[in-house]
Amino acid sequence: MKGSSDERYFIPILAVFDMVVTIYCGIFLIIQCFYTVTFTNNALCKTAQFFAGFTTFIPILLLLIIAVQRYLKVCMPNKPAMSLRVKRFALILTIVVSLVCAFPLPFVYGSIPFHSVTYGITGTNCGKLKDGQQIARAVYAIVIGFLAVAMVTTLIVLYSKIGCVVVRQFKLNKLNSDREEVRKSEKKIDNKEVSDIGQNGGIPTPVTSDADSNISNTSLVKNHQITLTGSKRRQKSNRRITHKLTIMFFVITLVFVLSYLPKVVLLIIEGLYDDFWEKVSNKERPGAFFIYEMFIINNIVNPFIYAFMDIKFRKKATVFLSRVLHCRF
């Protein structure tokens, strides 16, 4: 989206990483389903878990940066917006932090023996290691859990403040619109009364020696009013775009929280009970797997939210895909 305003800077970046997560994690999850008890390649498991974590952390951190950008844009409109340099630095910082968060995953995950006493199943799957480095795993789980709670809390606080400002501005715009309608109605009534007086033989206004001056002043006033009207329209249009994109990012963040919260709960349960997966029944296992991997719904749904709520993004994406695929939509 070259040439777009700073409003949409992070949208194509977030869309790209959503696509990467959807494709990569989708393929990895399908492989895990096919090799639930026969995943014997330890190196592949560790590498796959690292990249799954890395590609997943980036969109999450991008949502936090977007929330901060929305807060500055809506709640602090008089202060300078994020510069291009700050945005690029934030993007680089997001990648670095994601690498740091994903780095311990190869030490936490690996091919582990699986044995179910209840169903008599023995095999190997790709999951959390149970032997060795228990303190390191516990510290990592605590840090990630703390970061998750802190991030969700920050998102809730930021979007709550943004929501209050947006609602207040909507009410103010409605009040101003009502006043404008009343003013226009009164003006129409006055013009009608003047027209009726002229048609009923009213006394015409004599032309004075200052007629040319009055005409000139009237013309200047009209031009000034037109300029003010155009400026107000631009401000109103910019404010409307800001509010629309803010609502879009709020919906994306809400979907993110709803998609990741069940997995966080399941991770806590998994950490408390080492033999959790061994004790899960065949009827409960599909539901548990669905909850464990439902975070990918966030990345799948996001492009549809962009397309539905951002017409400009939809048009740009259509042109891009048309050029890439050499076809017309």
Short mmCIF file of C-alpha atoms in Angstrom, two decimals:
data_model
loop_
_atom_site.label_atom_id
_atom_site.label_comp_id
_atom_site.label_asym_id
_atom_site.label_seq_id
_atom_site.Cartn_x
_atom_site.Cartn_y
_atom_site.Cartn_z
CA MET A 1 0.00 0.00 0.00
CA LYS A 2 2.60 2.46 -1.15
CA GLY A 3 1.66 6.09 -0.69
CA SER A 4 -0.98 5.33 1.96
CA SER A 5 -1.27 7.40 5.09
CA ASP A 6 0.21 6.32 8.41
CA GLU A 7 -3.23 4.97 9.33
CA ARG A 8 -2.63 1.77 7.34
CA TYR A 9 1.11 1.28 7.80
CA PHE A 10 0.83 -1.89 9.89
CA ILE A 11 -2.11 -3.45 8.03
CA PRO A 12 -0.16 -5.09 5.15
CA ILE A 13 2.59 -6.18 7.57
CA LEU A 14 0.07 -7.80 9.89
CA ALA A 15 -1.70 -9.37 6.90
CA VAL A 16 1.56 -10.94 5.64
CA PHE A 17 2.39 -12.48 9.01
CA ASP A 18 -1.20 -13.69 9.39
CA MET A 19 -0.82 -15.46 6.05
CA VAL A 20 2.54 -16.98 7.10
CA VAL A 21 1.11 -18.24 10.40
CA THR A 22 -1.98 -19.66 8.70
CA ILE A 23 0.04 -21.58 6.09
CA TYR A 24 2.94 -22.70 8.26
CA CYS A 25 1.07 -23.55 11.46
CA GLY A 26 -1.77 -25.07 9.46
CA ILE A 27 0.59 -27.50 7.72
CA PHE A 28 2.41 -28.26 10.98
CA LEU A 29 -0.83 -28.98 12.83
CA ILE A 30 -2.00 -31.32 10.06
CA ILE A 31 1.31 -33.21 10.29
CA GLN A 32 0.90 -33.46 14.05
CA CYS A 33 -2.59 -34.88 13.61
CA PHE A 34 -1.33 -37.55 11.19
CA TYR A 35 1.61 -38.45 13.45
CA THR A 36 -0.02 -38.11 16.85
CA VAL A 37 1.82 -41.12 18.34
CA THR A 38 4.49 -41.68 15.65
CA PHE A 39 6.38 -38.33 15.65
CA THR A 40 9.92 -39.68 16.15
CA ASN A 41 12.03 -36.91 14.55
CA ASN A 42 13.26 -34.89 17.54
CA ALA A 43 15.15 -32.24 15.51
CA LEU A 44 12.15 -31.62 13.25
CA CYS A 45 9.88 -31.25 16.28
CA LYS A 46 12.17 -28.69 17.95
CA THR A 47 12.69 -26.69 14.74
CA ALA A 48 9.00 -26.70 13.88
CA GLN A 49 8.02 -25.55 17.38
CA PHE A 50 10.59 -22.73 17.25
CA PHE A 51 9.29 -21.32 13.96
CA ALA A 52 5.68 -21.84 15.05
CA GLY A 53 6.35 -19.77 18.15
CA PHE A 54 8.35 -17.14 16.26
CA THR A 55 5.73 -16.59 13.57
CA THR A 56 2.95 -16.56 16.17
CA PHE A 57 4.57 -14.02 18.50
CA ILE A 58 5.05 -11.40 15.76
CA PRO A 59 1.33 -10.76 14.99
CA ILE A 60 0.60 -10.70 18.74
CA LEU A 61 3.19 -7.99 19.39
CA LEU A 62 2.07 -6.10 16.29
CA LEU A 63 -1.43 -5.87 17.78
CA LEU A 64 0.08 -4.24 20.87
CA ILE A 65 1.98 -1.70 18.74
CA ILE A 66 -1.18 -0.98 16.74
CA ALA A 67 -3.10 -0.40 19.98
CA VAL A 68 -0.49 2.14 21.09
CA GLN A 69 -0.65 3.84 17.68
CA ARG A 70 -4.47 3.99 17.86
CA TYR A 71 -4.26 5.44 21.37
CA LEU A 72 -1.88 8.20 20.26
CA LYS A 73 -3.97 8.92 17.17
CA VAL A 74 -7.36 9.08 18.89
CA CYS A 75 -6.66 10.13 22.47
CA MET A 76 -3.73 12.48 21.78
CA PRO A 77 -4.52 14.03 18.37
CA ASN A 78 -2.60 17.24 19.12
CA LYS A 79 0.67 15.41 19.71
CA PRO A 80 2.93 14.23 16.86
CA ALA A 81 1.95 10.85 15.42
CA MET A 82 4.36 7.94 15.10
CA SER A 83 7.07 8.82 12.63
CA LEU A 84 8.21 6.38 9.96
CA ARG A 85 11.48 5.85 11.84
CA VAL A 86 9.63 4.96 15.06
CA LYS A 87 7.38 2.52 13.17
CA ARG A 88 10.35 0.78 11.56
CA PHE A 89 12.12 0.58 14.91
CA ALA A 90 8.96 -0.87 16.49
CA LEU A 91 8.79 -3.48 13.71
CA ILE A 92 12.45 -4.48 14.20
CA LEU A 93 11.91 -4.61 17.98
CA THR A 94 8.89 -6.87 17.42
CA ILE A 95 10.99 -9.33 15.41
CA VAL A 96 13.80 -9.30 18.01
CA VAL A 97 11.43 -9.83 20.95
CA SER A 98 9.67 -12.64 19.05
CA LEU A 99 13.03 -14.34 18.47
CA VAL A 100 13.89 -14.02 22.17
CA CYS A 101 10.51 -15.44 23.21
CA ALA A 102 10.77 -18.34 20.74
CA PHE A 103 14.42 -19.17 21.50
CA PRO A 104 13.69 -21.39 24.57
CA LEU A 105 11.04 -23.45 22.73
CA PRO A 106 13.52 -26.08 21.37
CA PHE A 107 14.55 -26.73 24.99
CA VAL A 108 10.92 -27.03 26.11
CA TYR A 109 9.51 -29.15 23.25
CA GLY A 110 10.72 -32.34 21.62
CA SER A 111 9.78 -35.90 20.72
CA ILE A 112 8.55 -37.57 23.90
CA PRO A 113 7.37 -41.11 24.62
CA PHE A 114 3.61 -41.40 24.88
CA HIS A 115 1.89 -44.13 26.88
CA SER A 116 -1.75 -44.39 27.83
CA VAL A 117 -2.43 -46.96 30.53
CA THR A 118 -6.18 -46.58 30.05
CA TYR A 119 -6.17 -47.36 26.32
CA GLY A 120 -2.92 -49.31 26.08
CA ILE A 121 -1.40 -46.96 23.46
CA THR A 122 2.38 -46.50 23.24
CA GLY A 123 4.21 -44.18 20.86
CA THR A 124 6.09 -40.89 20.42
CA ASN A 125 4.64 -37.46 19.84
CA CYS A 126 5.85 -33.85 19.56
CA GLY A 127 5.10 -32.14 22.85
CA LYS A 128 6.51 -30.65 26.05
CA LEU A 129 9.53 -32.40 27.51
CA LYS A 130 8.94 -33.88 30.95
CA ASP A 131 12.46 -34.90 31.96
CA GLY A 132 15.23 -32.46 32.87
CA GLN A 133 15.40 -28.66 33.14
CA GLN A 134 12.15 -28.44 35.07
CA ILE A 135 13.16 -25.12 36.66
CA ALA A 136 13.93 -23.58 33.25
CA ARG A 137 10.59 -24.76 31.87
CA ALA A 138 8.76 -23.41 34.91
CA VAL A 139 10.48 -20.01 34.63
CA TYR A 140 9.72 -19.82 30.91
CA ALA A 141 6.06 -20.71 31.50
CA ILE A 142 5.78 -18.07 34.25
CA VAL A 143 7.41 -15.37 32.09
CA ILE A 144 5.23 -16.14 29.06
CA GLY A 145 2.13 -16.27 31.26
CA PHE A 146 3.01 -12.94 32.85
CA LEU A 147 3.62 -11.35 29.44
CA ALA A 148 0.29 -12.71 28.17
CA VAL A 149 -1.63 -11.27 31.15
CA ALA A 150 0.22 -7.95 30.89
CA MET A 151 -0.45 -7.67 27.17
CA VAL A 152 -4.16 -8.50 27.43
CA THR A 153 -4.51 -6.01 30.30
CA THR A 154 -2.71 -3.33 28.29
CA LEU A 155 -4.93 -3.94 25.26
CA ILE A 156 -8.08 -3.73 27.40
CA VAL A 157 -6.95 -0.47 29.04
CA LEU A 158 -5.90 1.17 25.76
CA TYR A 159 -9.01 0.22 23.83
CA SER A 160 -11.24 1.19 26.76
CA LYS A 161 -9.80 4.70 26.68
CA ILE A 162 -10.01 4.78 22.90
CA GLY A 163 -13.62 3.62 23.03
CA CYS A 164 -14.57 6.38 25.49
CA VAL A 165 -13.04 9.04 23.22
CA VAL A 166 -14.70 7.62 20.08
CA VAL A 167 -18.13 7.48 21.75
CA ARG A 168 -17.70 11.03 23.02
CA GLN A 169 -16.76 12.27 19.54
CA PHE A 170 -19.69 10.43 17.97
CA LYS A 171 -22.06 12.17 20.39
CA LEU A 172 -20.42 15.54 19.68
CA ASN A 173 -20.66 15.00 15.92
CA LYS A 174 -24.33 14.11 16.23
CA LEU A 175 -24.98 17.24 18.30
CA ASN A 176 -23.16 19.43 15.77
CA SER A 177 -25.07 17.77 12.93
CA ASP A 178 -28.39 18.47 14.66
CA ARG A 179 -27.39 22.11 15.18
CA GLU A 180 -26.40 22.40 11.52
CA GLU A 181 -29.78 21.01 10.44
CA VAL A 182 -31.59 23.52 12.67
CA ARG A 183 -29.49 26.38 11.28
CA LYS A 184 -30.21 25.33 7.68
CA SER A 185 -33.93 25.08 8.42
CA GLU A 186 -33.99 28.57 9.94
CA LYS A 187 -32.08 29.93 6.94
CA LYS A 188 -34.58 28.37 4.51
CA ILE A 189 -37.47 29.93 6.43
CA ASP A 190 -35.80 33.38 6.35
CA ASN A 191 -35.14 33.09 2.60
CA LYS A 192 -38.74 32.07 1.99
CA GLU A 193 -40.03 35.09 3.94
CA VAL A 194 -37.81 37.45 1.94
CA SER A 195 -39.00 35.86 -1.31
CA ASP A 196 -42.64 36.25 -0.28
CA ILE A 197 -42.11 39.94 0.49
CA GLY A 198 -40.58 40.50 -2.96
CA GLN A 199 -43.46 38.72 -4.71
CA ASN A 200 -46.07 40.72 -2.76
CA GLY A 201 -44.71 44.03 -4.00
CA GLY A 202 -42.32 44.86 -1.24
CA ILE A 203 -40.21 48.00 -1.43
CA PRO A 204 -36.98 47.23 -3.27
CA THR A 205 -33.75 48.13 -1.55
CA PRO A 206 -32.18 51.22 -3.13
CA VAL A 207 -28.79 50.87 -4.68
CA THR A 208 -26.20 52.87 -2.77
CA SER A 209 -22.88 54.21 -3.86
CA ASP A 210 -21.16 51.43 -1.91
CA ALA A 211 -22.82 48.65 -3.95
CA ASP A 212 -19.58 47.50 -5.55
CA SER A 213 -17.87 47.40 -2.16
CA ASN A 214 -20.74 45.37 -0.65
CA ILE A 215 -20.65 42.90 -3.55
CA SER A 216 -16.88 42.50 -3.11
CA ASN A 217 -17.21 41.95 0.65
CA THR A 218 -20.01 39.44 0.10
CA SER A 219 -17.85 37.54 -2.39
CA LEU A 220 -14.95 37.42 0.08
CA VAL A 221 -17.20 36.14 2.85
CA LYS A 222 -18.60 33.42 0.59
CA ASN A 223 -15.11 32.34 -0.47
CA HIS A 224 -14.03 32.22 3.18
CA GLN A 225 -17.08 30.14 4.05
CA ILE A 226 -16.34 27.72 1.20
CA THR A 227 -12.73 27.35 2.44
CA LEU A 228 -13.90 26.67 5.99
CA THR A 229 -16.49 24.19 4.73
CA GLY A 230 -13.85 22.30 2.72
CA SER A 231 -11.50 22.22 5.70
CA LYS A 232 -14.25 20.94 7.97
CA ARG A 233 -15.15 18.26 5.44
CA ARG A 234 -11.54 17.07 5.29
CA GLN A 235 -11.30 17.00 9.07
CA LYS A 236 -14.57 15.10 9.30
CA SER A 237 -13.43 12.62 6.63
CA ASN A 238 -10.07 12.04 8.36
CA ARG A 239 -11.79 11.58 11.70
CA ARG A 240 -14.23 9.10 10.15
CA ILE A 241 -11.36 7.06 8.65
CA THR A 242 -9.53 7.08 12.00
CA HIS A 243 -12.62 5.87 13.85
CA LYS A 244 -13.36 3.17 11.26
CA LEU A 245 -9.82 1.77 11.37
CA THR A 246 -9.84 1.96 15.17
CA ILE A 247 -13.02 -0.12 15.28
CA MET A 248 -11.47 -2.58 12.82
CA PHE A 249 -8.35 -3.02 14.96
CA PHE A 250 -10.52 -3.37 18.06
CA VAL A 251 -12.44 -6.22 16.40
CA ILE A 252 -9.14 -7.88 15.40
CA THR A 253 -7.87 -7.58 18.98
CA LEU A 254 -11.12 -8.98 20.37
CA VAL A 255 -10.87 -12.00 18.06
CA PHE A 256 -7.24 -12.44 19.16
CA VAL A 257 -8.17 -12.50 22.87
CA LEU A 258 -11.05 -14.93 22.31
CA SER A 259 -8.83 -17.22 20.19
CA TYR A 260 -5.85 -17.32 22.54
CA LEU A 261 -7.53 -17.28 25.95
CA PRO A 262 -8.73 -20.94 25.81
CA LYS A 263 -5.24 -22.11 24.84
CA VAL A 264 -3.67 -20.17 27.72
CA VAL A 265 -6.08 -21.87 30.13
CA LEU A 266 -5.26 -25.28 28.63
CA LEU A 267 -1.51 -24.57 28.87
CA ILE A 268 -1.93 -23.82 32.58
CA ILE A 269 -3.82 -27.10 33.09
CA GLU A 270 -1.17 -28.94 31.04
CA GLY A 271 1.55 -27.44 33.25
CA LEU A 272 -0.21 -28.47 36.46
CA TYR A 273 -0.82 -32.06 35.32
CA ASP A 274 2.11 -33.77 33.56
CA ASP A 275 -0.02 -36.71 32.45
CA PHE A 276 -2.91 -34.54 31.23
CA TRP A 277 -2.86 -35.80 27.63
CA GLU A 278 -2.48 -39.43 28.69
CA LYS A 279 -5.64 -39.21 30.79
CA VAL A 280 -7.75 -37.46 28.16
CA SER A 281 -10.38 -39.83 26.76
CA ASN A 282 -10.95 -40.46 23.06
CA LYS A 283 -14.15 -38.39 23.17
CA GLU A 284 -12.44 -35.48 24.93
CA ARG A 285 -9.24 -35.53 22.86
CA PRO A 286 -10.63 -33.90 19.65
CA GLY A 287 -12.13 -31.06 21.70
CA ALA A 288 -8.91 -30.60 23.67
CA PHE A 289 -6.85 -30.54 20.45
CA PHE A 290 -9.26 -28.01 18.94
CA ILE A 291 -8.94 -25.70 21.95
CA TYR A 292 -5.16 -26.14 21.97
CA GLU A 293 -4.81 -25.11 18.33
CA MET A 294 -7.74 -22.70 17.94
CA PHE A 295 -5.37 -19.72 18.14
CA ILE A 296 -4.94 -20.07 14.37
CA ILE A 297 -8.55 -18.91 13.95
CA ASN A 298 -7.30 -15.41 14.76
CA ASN A 299 -4.90 -15.42 11.81
CA ILE A 300 -7.48 -16.95 9.45
CA VAL A 301 -10.25 -14.48 10.34
CA ASN A 302 -8.13 -11.31 10.21
CA PRO A 303 -7.96 -11.02 6.37
CA PHE A 304 -11.75 -11.25 6.20
CA ILE A 305 -11.99 -8.43 8.74
CA TYR A 306 -9.61 -6.30 6.63
CA ALA A 307 -11.60 -6.99 3.47
CA PHE A 308 -14.95 -6.27 5.14
CA MET A 309 -14.03 -3.13 7.08
CA ASP A 310 -11.28 -1.54 4.96
CA ILE A 311 -12.33 -0.94 1.35
CA LYS A 312 -8.98 0.57 0.37
CA PHE A 313 -7.08 -2.51 1.61
CA ARG A 314 -9.50 -4.74 -0.30
CA LYS A 315 -8.93 -2.83 -3.55
CA LYS A 316 -5.14 -2.83 -3.13
CA ALA A 317 -5.12 -6.54 -2.28
CA THR A 318 -7.26 -7.32 -5.34
CA VAL A 319 -4.89 -5.41 -7.64
CA PHE A 320 -1.86 -7.12 -6.08
CA LEU A 321 -3.35 -10.61 -6.44
CA SER A 322 -4.41 -9.83 -10.01
CA ARG A 323 -0.84 -8.95 -10.91
CA VAL A 324 0.61 -11.98 -9.13
CA LEU A 325 -1.84 -14.54 -10.47
CA HIS A 326 -2.36 -12.82 -13.86
CA CYS A 327 -6.12 -13.00 -13.49
CA ARG A 328 -8.99 -10.62 -12.84
CA PHE A 329 -11.33 -10.75 -9.88
#
